[in-house]
Amino acid sequence: MTLPRSSRRLHILRAALAVALAALVSCKGVEIMDTSGTTGGTVVRGGGTGTGTGSGGGATGGSVAAAMVGSWARVVTIAASDGTVYQSRTEWSFNADGTATRRVTAWNVTDGAYDTITASALWSTAGSTLTVTWLAPATGSFSLVWRVDGDVLTIGPDQFARVR
């Protein structure tokens, strides 16, 4: 029995999301988005006093680190044993007012099918700890260690490149 085309696409998207999520948990890939060829050499760690740090009032009542403000992306590409290529792109946008957006796009590159999920949040930092609290309809929060090394943001085990 052959599935209708829309059902096949749904199965492909589910498989792509599952593979992408597994890859995001296990990989530390960084895609450098800056085409100018320049990267910063300053290392900024949460709570540090080096160039690029700073804080201001966050929407959560905490402070936000100026070094994190901006957009950051992480791309993971996986080639399955059957030759199918999957790609996941996660982009965080951290705003100076303590709001944030996370956009995750999962692609089945081989078939051209993709899906995007966007979530809004509040964020704050306290020393080397980043706390993100999801806004409705999502719920919950998480806290992870963070740092900025030039144009690379590390949140927990994952690295993101600054989007220019």
PDB file of C-alpha atoms in Angstrom:
ATOM      1  CA  MET A   1       0.000   0.000   0.000  1.00  0.00           C
ATOM      2  CA  THR A   2       1.322   3.415  -0.947  1.00  0.00           C
ATOM      3  CA  LEU A   3       0.784   6.317   1.431  1.00  0.00           C
ATOM      4  CA  PRO A   4      -0.706   9.550   0.093  1.00  0.00           C
ATOM      5  CA  ARG A   5       1.915  12.193  -0.713  1.00  0.00           C
ATOM      6  CA  SER A   6       0.972  14.367   2.312  1.00  0.00           C
ATOM      7  CA  SER A   7       1.391  11.376   4.663  1.00  0.00           C
ATOM      8  CA  ARG A   8       4.809  10.568   3.184  1.00  0.00           C
ATOM      9  CA  ARG A   9       5.900  14.179   3.732  1.00  0.00           C
ATOM     10  CA  LEU A  10       4.675  14.080   7.325  1.00  0.00           C
ATOM     11  CA  HIS A  11       6.658  10.868   7.927  1.00  0.00           C
ATOM     12  CA  ILE A  12       9.734  12.450   6.339  1.00  0.00           C
ATOM     13  CA  LEU A  13       9.396  15.567   8.497  1.00  0.00           C
ATOM     14  CA  ARG A  14       9.002  13.495  11.653  1.00  0.00           C
ATOM     15  CA  ALA A  15      12.092  11.467  10.768  1.00  0.00           C
ATOM     16  CA  ALA A  16      14.049  14.634   9.988  1.00  0.00           C
ATOM     17  CA  LEU A  17      13.060  16.211  13.298  1.00  0.00           C
ATOM     18  CA  ALA A  18      14.019  13.064  15.220  1.00  0.00           C
ATOM     19  CA  VAL A  19      17.420  12.883  13.532  1.00  0.00           C
ATOM     20  CA  ALA A  20      17.992  16.615  13.983  1.00  0.00           C
ATOM     21  CA  LEU A  21      17.129  16.490  17.673  1.00  0.00           C
ATOM     22  CA  ALA A  22      19.485  13.564  18.210  1.00  0.00           C
ATOM     23  CA  ALA A  23      22.228  15.463  16.414  1.00  0.00           C
ATOM     24  CA  LEU A  24      21.642  18.622  18.414  1.00  0.00           C
ATOM     25  CA  VAL A  25      22.061  16.684  21.627  1.00  0.00           C
ATOM     26  CA  SER A  26      25.293  15.004  20.535  1.00  0.00           C
ATOM     27  CA  CYS A  27      27.142  17.513  18.305  1.00  0.00           C
ATOM     28  CA  LYS A  28      28.899  20.835  18.732  1.00  0.00           C
ATOM     29  CA  GLY A  29      28.896  22.044  15.111  1.00  0.00           C
ATOM     30  CA  VAL A  30      29.299  25.728  14.403  1.00  0.00           C
ATOM     31  CA  GLU A  31      28.417  27.447  11.160  1.00  0.00           C
ATOM     32  CA  ILE A  32      30.317  30.712  10.774  1.00  0.00           C
ATOM     33  CA  MET A  33      27.861  33.141   9.191  1.00  0.00           C
ATOM     34  CA  ASP A  34      30.237  36.119   8.887  1.00  0.00           C
ATOM     35  CA  THR A  35      31.552  36.375   5.323  1.00  0.00           C
ATOM     36  CA  SER A  36      33.925  39.264   6.057  1.00  0.00           C
ATOM     37  CA  GLY A  37      36.583  36.872   7.341  1.00  0.00           C
ATOM     38  CA  THR A  38      36.912  38.652  10.669  1.00  0.00           C
ATOM     39  CA  THR A  39      36.205  37.189  14.054  1.00  0.00           C
ATOM     40  CA  GLY A  40      36.629  38.776  17.432  1.00  0.00           C
ATOM     41  CA  GLY A  41      39.453  37.688  19.660  1.00  0.00           C
ATOM     42  CA  THR A  42      37.951  38.795  22.949  1.00  0.00           C
ATOM     43  CA  VAL A  43      36.802  36.049  25.287  1.00  0.00           C
ATOM     44  CA  VAL A  44      33.751  36.981  27.330  1.00  0.00           C
ATOM     45  CA  ARG A  45      32.566  34.620  30.035  1.00  0.00           C
ATOM     46  CA  GLY A  46      29.389  35.004  31.992  1.00  0.00           C
ATOM     47  CA  GLY A  47      29.927  37.429  34.829  1.00  0.00           C
ATOM     48  CA  GLY A  48      33.372  38.398  33.556  1.00  0.00           C
ATOM     49  CA  THR A  49      34.731  41.900  33.377  1.00  0.00           C
ATOM     50  CA  GLY A  50      36.369  41.739  29.946  1.00  0.00           C
ATOM     51  CA  THR A  51      35.425  43.818  26.919  1.00  0.00           C
ATOM     52  CA  GLY A  52      31.895  43.171  25.701  1.00  0.00           C
ATOM     53  CA  THR A  53      30.251  42.340  28.995  1.00  0.00           C
ATOM     54  CA  GLY A  54      27.544  44.406  30.529  1.00  0.00           C
ATOM     55  CA  SER A  55      24.119  44.178  32.016  1.00  0.00           C
ATOM     56  CA  GLY A  56      20.807  45.900  31.993  1.00  0.00           C
ATOM     57  CA  GLY A  57      17.345  45.298  33.331  1.00  0.00           C
ATOM     58  CA  GLY A  58      15.884  42.114  31.923  1.00  0.00           C
ATOM     59  CA  ALA A  59      12.210  41.385  31.428  1.00  0.00           C
ATOM     60  CA  THR A  60      12.510  38.645  34.042  1.00  0.00           C
ATOM     61  CA  GLY A  61      13.810  41.020  36.687  1.00  0.00           C
ATOM     62  CA  GLY A  62      17.372  39.708  36.297  1.00  0.00           C
ATOM     63  CA  SER A  63      20.129  41.200  34.213  1.00  0.00           C
ATOM     64  CA  VAL A  64      21.090  40.491  30.629  1.00  0.00           C
ATOM     65  CA  ALA A  65      24.665  40.272  29.349  1.00  0.00           C
ATOM     66  CA  ALA A  66      25.353  42.687  26.489  1.00  0.00           C
ATOM     67  CA  ALA A  67      27.753  40.165  24.918  1.00  0.00           C
ATOM     68  CA  MET A  68      24.820  37.807  24.221  1.00  0.00           C
ATOM     69  CA  VAL A  69      22.527  40.390  22.622  1.00  0.00           C
ATOM     70  CA  GLY A  70      22.003  39.617  18.930  1.00  0.00           C
ATOM     71  CA  SER A  71      21.264  36.602  16.756  1.00  0.00           C
ATOM     72  CA  TRP A  72      23.135  33.308  16.927  1.00  0.00           C
ATOM     73  CA  ALA A  73      22.807  30.215  14.698  1.00  0.00           C
ATOM     74  CA  ARG A  74      23.771  26.548  14.841  1.00  0.00           C
ATOM     75  CA  VAL A  75      23.472  24.193  11.861  1.00  0.00           C
ATOM     76  CA  VAL A  76      23.787  20.421  11.958  1.00  0.00           C
ATOM     77  CA  THR A  77      23.809  18.349   8.746  1.00  0.00           C
ATOM     78  CA  ILE A  78      23.419  14.571   8.750  1.00  0.00           C
ATOM     79  CA  ALA A  79      23.674  12.091   5.887  1.00  0.00           C
ATOM     80  CA  ALA A  80      21.653   8.957   6.621  1.00  0.00           C
ATOM     81  CA  SER A  81      22.847   5.521   5.505  1.00  0.00           C
ATOM     82  CA  ASP A  82      20.238   5.537   2.704  1.00  0.00           C
ATOM     83  CA  GLY A  83      21.744   8.736   1.264  1.00  0.00           C
ATOM     84  CA  THR A  84      19.050  11.070   2.565  1.00  0.00           C
ATOM     85  CA  VAL A  85      20.460  14.359   3.857  1.00  0.00           C
ATOM     86  CA  TYR A  86      18.872  16.091   6.853  1.00  0.00           C
ATOM     87  CA  GLN A  87      19.702  19.512   8.240  1.00  0.00           C
ATOM     88  CA  SER A  88      18.634  21.331  11.384  1.00  0.00           C
ATOM     89  CA  ARG A  89      19.165  25.051  11.964  1.00  0.00           C
ATOM     90  CA  THR A  90      18.573  26.597  15.389  1.00  0.00           C
ATOM     91  CA  GLU A  91      18.642  30.385  15.640  1.00  0.00           C
ATOM     92  CA  TRP A  92      18.451  32.297  18.911  1.00  0.00           C
ATOM     93  CA  SER A  93      17.753  36.036  18.981  1.00  0.00           C
ATOM     94  CA  PHE A  94      18.532  37.570  22.380  1.00  0.00           C
ATOM     95  CA  ASN A  95      17.203  41.134  22.791  1.00  0.00           C
ATOM     96  CA  ALA A  96      18.526  43.777  25.201  1.00  0.00           C
ATOM     97  CA  ASP A  97      15.078  44.045  26.838  1.00  0.00           C
ATOM     98  CA  GLY A  98      15.320  40.448  28.113  1.00  0.00           C
ATOM     99  CA  THR A  99      13.096  38.876  25.437  1.00  0.00           C
ATOM    100  CA  ALA A 100      14.272  36.107  23.127  1.00  0.00           C
ATOM    101  CA  THR A 101      13.110  34.037  20.169  1.00  0.00           C
ATOM    102  CA  ARG A 102      14.233  30.524  19.244  1.00  0.00           C
ATOM    103  CA  ARG A 103      13.536  29.325  15.710  1.00  0.00           C
ATOM    104  CA  VAL A 104      14.276  25.708  14.749  1.00  0.00           C
ATOM    105  CA  THR A 105      14.015  24.620  11.117  1.00  0.00           C
ATOM    106  CA  ALA A 106      14.350  20.948  10.175  1.00  0.00           C
ATOM    107  CA  TRP A 107      14.907  20.057   6.520  1.00  0.00           C
ATOM    108  CA  ASN A 108      14.898  16.881   4.520  1.00  0.00           C
ATOM    109  CA  VAL A 109      17.376  18.346   2.037  1.00  0.00           C
ATOM    110  CA  THR A 110      17.032  15.396  -0.326  1.00  0.00           C
ATOM    111  CA  ASP A 111      13.260  15.809  -0.776  1.00  0.00           C
ATOM    112  CA  GLY A 112      13.052  19.544  -0.114  1.00  0.00           C
ATOM    113  CA  ALA A 113      10.577  19.219   2.781  1.00  0.00           C
ATOM    114  CA  TYR A 114      11.006  21.390   5.875  1.00  0.00           C
ATOM    115  CA  ASP A 115       9.249  22.538   9.025  1.00  0.00           C
ATOM    116  CA  THR A 116       9.907  25.518  11.311  1.00  0.00           C
ATOM    117  CA  ILE A 117       8.996  25.922  14.977  1.00  0.00           C
ATOM    118  CA  THR A 118       9.292  29.318  16.700  1.00  0.00           C
ATOM    119  CA  ALA A 119       9.110  29.933  20.460  1.00  0.00           C
ATOM    120  CA  SER A 120       9.236  33.149  22.501  1.00  0.00           C
ATOM    121  CA  ALA A 121      10.967  33.443  25.852  1.00  0.00           C
ATOM    122  CA  LEU A 122      12.384  35.728  28.518  1.00  0.00           C
ATOM    123  CA  TRP A 123      16.090  35.472  29.353  1.00  0.00           C
ATOM    124  CA  SER A 124      18.492  36.688  31.989  1.00  0.00           C
ATOM    125  CA  THR A 125      22.010  35.999  33.171  1.00  0.00           C
ATOM    126  CA  ALA A 126      23.522  35.732  36.623  1.00  0.00           C
ATOM    127  CA  GLY A 127      27.269  35.286  36.415  1.00  0.00           C
ATOM    128  CA  SER A 128      27.960  32.357  34.100  1.00  0.00           C
ATOM    129  CA  THR A 129      24.356  31.068  34.209  1.00  0.00           C
ATOM    130  CA  LEU A 130      21.812  31.772  31.469  1.00  0.00           C
ATOM    131  CA  THR A 131      18.154  31.266  32.425  1.00  0.00           C
ATOM    132  CA  VAL A 132      15.460  31.012  29.735  1.00  0.00           C
ATOM    133  CA  THR A 133      11.752  31.003  30.615  1.00  0.00           C
ATOM    134  CA  TRP A 134       9.363  30.039  27.810  1.00  0.00           C
ATOM    135  CA  LEU A 135       6.323  32.207  27.088  1.00  0.00           C
ATOM    136  CA  ALA A 136       2.877  30.783  26.246  1.00  0.00           C
ATOM    137  CA  PRO A 137       1.970  28.509  24.647  1.00  0.00           C
ATOM    138  CA  ALA A 138       5.268  26.872  25.704  1.00  0.00           C
ATOM    139  CA  THR A 139       5.947  26.408  29.415  1.00  0.00           C
ATOM    140  CA  GLY A 140       8.891  25.855  31.723  1.00  0.00           C
ATOM    141  CA  SER A 141      12.411  27.165  31.955  1.00  0.00           C
ATOM    142  CA  PHE A 142      16.010  25.998  31.893  1.00  0.00           C
ATOM    143  CA  SER A 143      19.374  27.249  33.104  1.00  0.00           C
ATOM    144  CA  LEU A 144      22.733  26.487  31.497  1.00  0.00           C
ATOM    145  CA  VAL A 145      26.294  27.784  31.661  1.00  0.00           C
ATOM    146  CA  TRP A 146      27.114  30.283  28.893  1.00  0.00           C
ATOM    147  CA  ARG A 147      30.105  32.138  27.464  1.00  0.00           C
ATOM    148  CA  VAL A 148      31.028  34.167  24.386  1.00  0.00           C
ATOM    149  CA  ASP A 149      34.385  33.657  22.629  1.00  0.00           C
ATOM    150  CA  GLY A 150      34.586  36.256  19.847  1.00  0.00           C
ATOM    151  CA  ASP A 151      31.699  35.386  17.523  1.00  0.00           C
ATOM    152  CA  VAL A 152      30.911  32.018  19.135  1.00  0.00           C
ATOM    153  CA  LEU A 153      28.280  31.673  21.861  1.00  0.00           C
ATOM    154  CA  THR A 154      28.386  28.486  23.919  1.00  0.00           C
ATOM    155  CA  ILE A 155      25.203  27.552  25.784  1.00  0.00           C
ATOM    156  CA  GLY A 156      25.718  24.361  27.757  1.00  0.00           C
ATOM    157  CA  PRO A 157      27.428  21.948  25.324  1.00  0.00           C
ATOM    158  CA  ASP A 158      26.175  23.681  22.145  1.00  0.00           C
ATOM    159  CA  GLN A 159      27.980  26.334  20.104  1.00  0.00           C
ATOM    160  CA  PHE A 160      26.302  29.026  17.999  1.00  0.00           C
ATOM    161  CA  ALA A 161      27.863  31.473  15.518  1.00  0.00           C
ATOM    162  CA  ARG A 162      26.926  35.154  15.556  1.00  0.00           C
ATOM    163  CA  VAL A 163      24.678  36.003  12.593  1.00  0.00           C
ATOM    164  CA  ARG A 164      25.798  39.163  10.790  1.00  0.00           C
TER     165      ARG A 164
END
